[in-house]
Amino acid sequence: MSGGLLVAGTTSDAGKSVVTAGICRWLVRQGVKVAPFKAQNMSLNSFVTREGAEIGRAQAMQAQACRVEPTALMNPVLLKPGGEQSSQVVLLGKPVGEMTARGYHGGRQQKLLGTVLDCLAELRGTYDAVICEGAGSPAEINLRRTDIVNMGIARGARLPVLVVGDIDRGGVFASFFGTVALLSPEDQELVAGFLVNKFRGDVSLLEPGLDMLHGLTGRRTYGVLPFRHGLGIDEEDGLRVSLRGTVRESNTAPPVGEDVLRVAVCAVPLMSNFTDVDALAAEPGVVVRFVDRPEELADADLVVIPGTRGTVRALEWLRERGLAEAILRRAAEQRPVLGICGGFQLLGEHIEDEVESRQGHVEGLGVLPVRVRFAREKTLTRPEGEALGEHVAGYEIHHGVADISGGTPFLDGCRVGQTWGTHWHGSLESDGFRRAFLREVAAAAGRRFVPAADTSFAALREEQLDRLGDLIEQHADTDALWRLIESGAPQGLPFIPPGAPA
């Protein structure tokens, strides 16, 4: 078998990432050697591979679904937004510069098509199957000429295309039909059919519509996946709903001790790698919510300032909203605060930034004895160490270089009182360290909270990936899906007018 598939979507957040992971997990359980691929990803949630390359966290999660080590080949182009108009372009795991959307789509993107096709070809030469993920919608007709992630890659590699639609949003039939009808005849030839995602209710009530869709398009539906809570792991583009009061989906097990532990995460602008708090949310009795007002910190036992692509901008935002003052009060009262990456940097005394914000010298919050200088070279590492008597592993993605002049060492950062700062993402996924850290937080907060002795974040992640594989195995036509991956799109699929505009 040497097959492939492109999982496209009617919209962003239709479920492409989790469906791709589910297909990968289903295939690997059948003994297929499989790899994920996304030609171009726009995300502030990223990961560092063992060779020191930065890729989207979604592709790292999909690699885990495949039970393989993630590499830069799996996500050759990563765009990290730095504002409304520009993004950092990461090519084959390394940053190559900032670019406006107009500049990127005006020529640079199309020049990368050869690179991404070469990466895909290398993966296909190594694995039995490669399951590719698209971006947004393949029917974004304003971007089709320079597209390298949807029909551009499908045409270049002759991949069959499965279009995923989120029926929970409504309008899924119109979205399926319209997606196909806005593609050129050459693109339509590769669109094999549809997959309905997040369906609630009796599937028999949906079947007449699926039959009509088949009659209208000549394309079948490969499955109807039911709605399941807690499967939106390692999202690409941040939280899709209003941040105020948003609760990170948590383990439903009751707390081990007498109290719960409340964690408030400051929803700073350009928030990156907010998946760091997933390991906290996985602990029984820990409630994690994202906040944007100072009063929401009042009852928090721990405040987390997460990573951000704009440290200076996040600092300004904290001050404008009164959150900075609330954080300073907490620190003075010895109430726990944890800063990760950009959150660690802004807790320091001074920031010298001629790279990210280009604002030069900026005063930090002054809680930690740290001076930060932004270097043009990005730090991309996978460090390991020890903290609180426990082994810790993590990954670093930052331009800021910290000069630490005091406090107690904490990972690569420092601690003063109950304020902690580190550049290490993913450290809380180390179970022993997470439990030790939560015990310290509980003691400082005066909570009778006890971490569960047997919570394994890695095992919980594996369970989630198996649930995704189960969804595909139980609710998709896997025989038809197998033929699609192995043999490509069916021949003779009809053209649906009007097609792409000239």
XYZ file of C-alpha atoms in Angstrom:
502
model
C 0.000 0.000 0.000
C 1.302 3.455 -0.899
C -1.683 5.686 -0.499
C -2.730 9.130 0.567
C -5.715 11.302 1.377
C -6.395 14.998 1.868
C -8.874 15.818 4.635
C -10.381 19.176 3.692
C -13.174 21.079 5.417
C -16.115 23.274 4.568
C -14.789 25.841 7.071
C -12.040 26.404 9.587
C -12.682 24.380 12.753
C -14.868 21.857 10.912
C -12.860 19.089 12.568
C -10.083 18.444 10.040
C -7.356 18.070 12.668
C -9.188 15.541 14.822
C -10.568 13.605 11.831
C -7.043 13.379 10.412
C -5.773 12.134 13.782
C -8.659 9.649 13.989
C -7.940 8.223 10.533
C -4.244 7.993 11.434
C -4.975 6.108 14.659
C -7.453 3.772 12.887
C -4.880 2.977 10.185
C -2.002 2.341 12.588
C -4.221 -0.077 14.516
C -4.651 -1.971 11.223
C -0.892 -2.363 10.977
C -0.411 0.434 8.427
C 2.734 2.537 8.655
C 1.201 6.016 8.415
C 2.293 9.644 8.773
C 0.418 12.980 8.982
C 1.085 15.981 6.746
C -0.040 19.587 6.573
C 1.668 21.646 3.914
C 0.931 24.990 5.538
C -0.364 25.654 9.014
C -1.321 28.969 10.613
C -1.076 28.523 14.346
C 0.316 29.975 17.561
C 0.336 26.513 19.123
C 3.574 24.894 18.058
C 5.963 22.138 19.096
C 9.682 21.396 18.826
C 10.776 18.145 17.223
C 13.805 16.195 18.408
C 15.914 17.679 15.616
C 15.034 21.197 16.834
C 12.392 22.072 14.220
C 9.222 24.024 14.998
C 5.943 22.587 13.666
C 2.256 22.969 14.515
C 1.096 21.159 17.651
C -1.761 19.621 15.668
C 0.760 17.781 13.499
C 2.718 16.690 16.571
C -0.523 15.297 17.996
C -1.296 13.554 14.689
C 2.199 12.036 14.690
C 1.447 10.656 18.139
C -1.765 9.207 16.704
C 0.458 7.470 14.110
C 2.860 6.369 16.870
C 5.784 7.990 15.061
C 8.175 10.779 15.979
C 7.138 14.167 14.512
C 9.476 15.798 11.991
C 9.616 19.043 10.026
C 8.528 17.146 6.885
C 5.068 16.793 8.401
C 4.491 20.571 8.492
C 6.966 22.278 6.152
C 5.359 25.742 6.352
C 4.144 27.230 9.650
C 2.749 30.761 9.838
C 2.752 32.367 13.312
C 0.589 35.508 13.404
C 2.205 38.554 14.963
C -0.787 40.847 14.469
C -3.645 41.492 12.104
C -1.436 42.021 9.070
C 1.729 39.927 9.407
C 3.060 36.520 10.387
C 6.407 34.912 11.036
C 7.123 32.367 8.308
C 8.687 29.143 9.598
C 10.073 26.995 6.777
C 11.144 23.414 7.469
C 11.143 24.174 11.160
C 13.181 27.403 11.128
C 11.966 31.034 11.006
C 12.855 32.798 7.759
C 11.274 36.196 8.382
C 8.115 38.229 8.856
C 5.696 38.739 5.975
C 2.389 40.480 5.400
C -0.553 38.475 4.124
C -0.441 40.411 0.854
C 3.250 39.706 0.403
C 2.875 36.028 1.214
C -0.116 35.394 -1.041
C 1.314 37.728 -3.649
C 4.056 35.342 -4.684
C 6.017 33.748 -1.832
C 3.399 31.090 -1.083
C 3.239 29.763 -4.649
C 7.036 29.461 -4.767
C 6.836 27.052 -1.816
C 4.660 24.538 -3.683
C 7.698 22.620 -4.901
C 9.102 22.444 -1.374
C 5.932 21.089 0.176
C 5.434 18.570 -2.654
C 9.009 17.362 -2.123
C 8.316 16.902 1.614
C 5.122 14.995 0.872
C 6.897 12.809 -1.687
C 9.612 11.974 0.856
C 7.000 10.938 3.407
C 5.129 8.864 0.825
C 8.361 7.109 -0.027
C 8.839 6.167 3.628
C 5.322 5.362 4.826
C 2.530 3.130 3.544
C 0.062 6.020 3.707
C 0.157 9.762 4.366
C -2.992 11.465 5.667
C -2.890 15.153 4.791
C -4.865 17.952 6.394
C -6.091 20.982 4.494
C -6.631 24.484 5.871
C -9.781 26.564 6.026
C -11.839 25.613 2.973
C -10.691 24.411 -0.462
C -13.315 26.747 -1.981
C -11.549 29.971 -0.948
C -11.608 31.106 -4.564
C -9.710 34.334 -3.867
C -6.675 32.281 -2.791
C -6.866 29.333 -5.214
C -4.186 30.633 -7.588
C -1.495 30.484 -4.900
C -2.916 27.606 -2.836
C -0.398 25.039 -1.579
C -2.398 23.391 1.219
C -5.785 22.403 -0.232
C -6.465 21.674 -3.905
C -2.993 22.880 -4.841
C -1.391 19.998 -2.950
C -4.182 17.590 -3.977
C -3.633 18.380 -7.653
C 0.148 18.323 -7.324
C 0.198 14.913 -5.608
C -3.033 13.480 -7.127
C -4.612 12.994 -3.707
C -8.286 12.089 -3.239
C -10.115 14.670 -1.118
C -12.569 14.018 1.706
C -14.536 17.128 2.750
C -15.483 17.356 6.454
C -18.468 19.444 7.551
C -19.513 20.432 11.089
C -23.251 19.765 11.217
C -23.460 21.189 14.736
C -23.106 24.644 13.166
C -25.959 24.054 10.712
C -26.035 24.411 6.938
C -23.866 21.382 6.295
C -25.656 20.283 3.088
C -25.340 23.725 1.520
C -21.707 23.840 2.618
C -20.911 20.479 1.050
C -22.645 21.316 -2.225
C -21.234 24.841 -2.400
C -17.695 23.666 -1.690
C -17.751 21.321 -4.679
C -19.633 23.732 -6.958
C -17.035 26.480 -6.492
C -14.130 24.298 -7.621
C -12.782 23.994 -11.139
C -13.533 20.808 -13.126
C -9.940 19.628 -12.540
C -10.260 20.154 -8.780
C -13.715 18.558 -8.623
C -12.308 15.354 -10.133
C -10.406 14.748 -6.889
C -13.246 15.463 -4.418
C -14.418 11.949 -3.607
C -17.067 12.701 -1.013
C -18.024 13.952 2.414
C -17.772 13.210 6.126
C -20.328 14.656 8.552
C -18.847 15.685 11.905
C -20.443 16.408 15.316
C -23.910 14.969 14.621
C -26.389 14.826 17.509
C -29.447 12.586 17.272
C -30.839 9.777 15.132
C -28.767 9.179 11.983
C -31.810 7.782 10.165
C -33.280 11.298 10.154
C -30.192 12.511 8.299
C -30.116 9.798 5.657
C -32.673 11.329 3.242
C -30.520 14.447 3.047
C -27.386 12.380 2.441
C -29.185 10.529 -0.364
C -30.235 13.826 -1.957
C -26.677 15.166 -1.611
C -25.413 12.073 -3.431
C -27.965 12.608 -6.170
C -26.991 16.262 -6.560
C -23.218 15.798 -6.528
C -22.604 12.172 -7.495
C -20.485 11.873 -4.362
C -21.092 9.670 -1.367
C -20.841 10.362 2.345
C -18.157 8.258 3.990
C -19.514 8.509 7.502
C -21.444 10.450 10.147
C -19.389 11.046 13.292
C -21.386 11.695 16.469
C -20.740 14.674 18.719
C -18.274 13.823 21.479
C -17.067 16.096 24.290
C -13.403 16.523 25.064
C -11.893 15.646 21.665
C -10.724 19.125 20.601
C -7.115 18.478 21.497
C -4.190 20.714 20.476
C -6.239 23.253 18.517
C -4.431 25.297 15.906
C -5.793 28.796 16.075
C -6.727 29.361 19.692
C -10.049 29.298 21.460
C -12.943 29.802 19.091
C -15.417 31.134 21.633
C -15.580 34.154 23.915
C -12.739 33.800 26.384
C -14.580 35.200 29.355
C -15.482 32.299 31.620
C -14.336 29.675 29.122
C -13.536 26.499 31.026
C -10.884 24.193 29.658
C -12.500 20.762 29.429
C -11.393 18.825 32.453
C -11.271 15.370 33.917
C -14.718 14.600 35.334
C -13.384 12.567 38.265
C -14.086 14.080 41.708
C -11.250 15.681 43.678
C -9.128 13.406 45.827
C -8.886 15.930 48.651
C -11.594 18.041 50.242
C -11.110 21.096 48.005
C -10.881 21.862 44.325
C -8.081 24.025 42.952
C -9.052 26.982 40.747
C -6.690 28.040 37.972
C -7.176 31.315 36.064
C -5.306 31.679 32.756
C -4.872 35.239 31.503
C -6.105 35.275 27.911
C -3.360 37.556 26.629
C -3.278 38.725 22.977
C -1.551 36.351 20.530
C -1.717 33.655 23.211
C 0.495 30.743 22.195
C 0.743 27.193 23.439
C -2.207 27.546 25.777
C -2.229 23.735 25.556
C 0.307 23.945 28.416
C -2.644 24.060 30.839
C -4.262 20.885 29.467
C -2.211 18.833 31.895
C -3.624 20.887 34.787
C -7.170 20.424 33.497
C -6.562 16.669 33.374
C -6.092 16.551 37.153
C -9.207 15.549 39.138
C -10.357 18.544 41.161
C -8.531 21.193 39.094
C -10.778 23.721 37.318
C -9.074 25.747 34.572
C -10.694 28.815 33.058
C -9.528 31.617 30.762
C -10.075 35.150 32.047
C -9.683 38.740 30.863
C -10.792 40.833 33.888
C -8.968 41.515 37.182
C -11.942 40.487 39.345
C -11.722 37.014 37.850
C -8.371 36.524 39.573
C -9.815 37.088 43.038
C -10.862 33.512 43.778
C -8.075 31.842 41.783
C -5.643 29.634 43.647
C -3.170 29.855 40.760
C -2.858 32.457 38.009
C -1.089 31.382 34.826
C 0.298 33.912 32.339
C 0.807 31.788 29.221
C 3.067 32.126 26.248
C 2.433 34.815 23.661
C 3.783 35.816 20.273
C 3.711 39.422 21.484
C 5.263 39.806 24.947
C 5.247 43.624 24.948
C 1.719 43.764 23.545
C 0.550 41.303 26.215
C 2.188 43.443 28.898
C 0.354 46.528 27.630
C -2.912 44.571 27.569
C -2.458 43.427 31.179
C -1.877 47.024 32.258
C -4.791 48.438 30.265
C -7.226 45.951 31.789
C -6.037 46.237 35.371
C -4.773 42.670 35.357
C -1.157 43.762 35.878
C -2.066 45.475 39.139
C -4.000 42.395 40.284
C -1.000 40.175 39.489
C 1.334 42.487 41.422
C -0.992 42.326 44.434
C -1.034 38.532 44.258
C 2.743 38.378 44.134
C 3.041 40.704 47.127
C 0.527 38.573 49.053
C 2.479 35.380 48.228
C -0.382 33.959 46.171
C 0.780 31.633 43.365
C 1.530 32.994 39.889
C 3.134 30.995 37.065
C 4.554 32.687 33.958
C 5.412 30.498 30.954
C 7.644 31.746 28.122
C 6.242 35.208 27.213
C 4.416 35.201 30.558
C 7.750 34.622 32.293
C 9.418 37.418 30.312
C 6.857 40.084 31.201
C 7.173 39.249 34.909
C 10.792 40.434 34.740
C 12.270 43.894 35.333
C 13.185 45.017 31.818
C 12.579 43.909 28.237
C 14.811 44.989 25.373
C 12.896 44.214 22.185
C 14.109 45.215 18.733
C 12.792 41.978 17.187
C 9.173 41.237 18.063
C 7.501 44.562 18.943
C 10.562 46.700 18.016
C 9.727 49.020 20.911
C 13.210 48.924 22.391
C 13.388 49.289 26.167
C 10.176 48.401 28.030
C 9.658 48.131 31.787
C 8.341 44.743 32.904
C 6.180 44.015 35.944
C 9.308 43.687 38.082
C 8.203 40.656 40.061
C 11.155 38.479 39.038
C 14.846 39.556 38.938
C 15.109 39.008 35.192
C 16.185 41.149 32.250
C 15.103 39.947 28.810
C 16.786 40.755 25.515
C 15.151 39.632 22.278
C 17.594 37.896 19.929
C 16.971 37.487 16.203
C 17.853 33.818 16.429
C 15.000 31.756 17.870
C 15.684 29.242 20.643
C 14.210 25.844 19.694
C 15.196 23.087 22.130
C 13.864 20.065 24.023
C 15.371 20.470 27.517
C 15.188 18.039 30.421
C 15.999 18.674 34.050
C 14.809 18.478 37.629
C 12.558 20.668 39.732
C 10.849 20.139 43.090
C 12.705 16.825 43.303
C 11.107 15.477 40.121
C 12.264 14.876 36.554
C 10.886 17.390 34.045
C 10.905 17.466 30.235
C 9.696 20.330 28.062
C 10.373 22.364 24.939
C 11.429 25.967 24.319
C 10.259 28.316 21.532
C 11.323 31.934 22.071
C 13.402 34.871 20.896
C 13.783 36.321 24.397
C 17.052 35.618 26.228
C 16.713 35.871 30.022
C 19.484 37.252 32.232
C 18.560 36.100 35.766
C 20.155 37.924 38.692
C 18.451 36.368 41.711
C 15.653 34.241 43.083
C 15.617 30.466 43.381
C 16.413 28.523 40.184
C 13.327 26.975 38.601
C 13.886 24.992 35.406
C 15.690 27.574 33.219
C 13.933 30.444 34.994
C 13.515 31.425 38.613
C 11.150 31.650 41.540
C 10.600 34.442 44.042
C 8.170 33.610 46.822
C 5.129 32.109 45.119
C 5.838 33.613 41.691
C 7.377 31.174 39.248
C 8.747 31.760 35.746
C 10.123 29.464 33.046
C 10.576 29.280 29.282
C 9.683 25.580 29.288
C 6.459 24.682 27.548
C 5.018 21.259 28.303
C 6.681 20.935 31.713
C 3.338 20.263 33.420
C 2.932 17.112 31.319
C 5.611 15.521 33.543
C 3.333 13.806 36.060
C 5.567 13.768 39.135
C 6.574 17.405 38.704
C 2.962 18.502 38.099
C 1.810 16.815 41.295
C 4.658 18.376 43.300
C 3.887 21.809 41.855
C 0.167 21.512 42.632
C 0.943 20.484 46.202
C 2.982 23.693 46.605
C 0.178 25.754 45.071
C -2.438 24.152 47.319
C -0.344 24.773 50.427
C 0.221 28.427 49.507
C -3.470 28.875 48.688
C -4.601 27.197 51.887
C -6.595 24.580 49.972
C -7.078 20.997 51.126
C -6.416 19.799 47.611
C -4.575 16.539 46.969
C -3.266 15.599 43.482
C -4.370 12.171 42.304
C -1.523 9.696 42.636
C -2.242 7.868 39.387
C -3.049 10.564 36.812
C -0.912 10.000 33.712
C -1.240 12.767 31.148
C 0.408 10.625 28.462
C -2.083 7.825 29.110
C -5.011 10.265 28.963
C -3.726 11.593 25.635
C -3.489 8.055 24.299
C -7.064 7.406 25.432
C -8.228 10.496 23.554
C -6.453 9.393 20.392
C -7.958 5.922 20.714
C -11.390 7.514 21.046
C -10.758 9.339 17.771
C -9.736 6.066 16.147
C -12.900 4.451 17.537
C -15.031 7.209 15.985
C -13.625 6.423 12.548
C -13.797 2.661 13.007
C -17.369 2.674 14.317
C -18.993 5.486 12.344
C -17.185 5.704 8.990
C -17.340 3.279 6.086
C -13.791 2.067 6.647
C -13.812 -0.328 3.665
C -14.671 2.554 1.338
C -12.181 4.810 3.135
C -9.452 2.202 2.704
C -10.164 1.974 -1.052
C -10.055 5.757 -1.292
C -6.656 5.974 0.420
C -5.237 3.094 -1.596
C -6.681 3.784 -5.059
C -7.542 7.476 -5.208
C -10.750 9.287 -6.110
C -13.360 7.312 -8.086
C -13.307 7.818 -11.837
C -16.093 9.663 -13.626
C -17.243 11.955 -10.818
C -19.660 14.502 -12.308
C -18.918 18.197 -12.684
C -21.146 20.429 -10.538
C -21.725 23.876 -12.072
C -20.872 26.693 -11.974
C -17.319 25.708 -11.046
C -14.574 28.156 -10.127
C -15.007 31.631 -11.616
C -12.635 32.538 -14.415
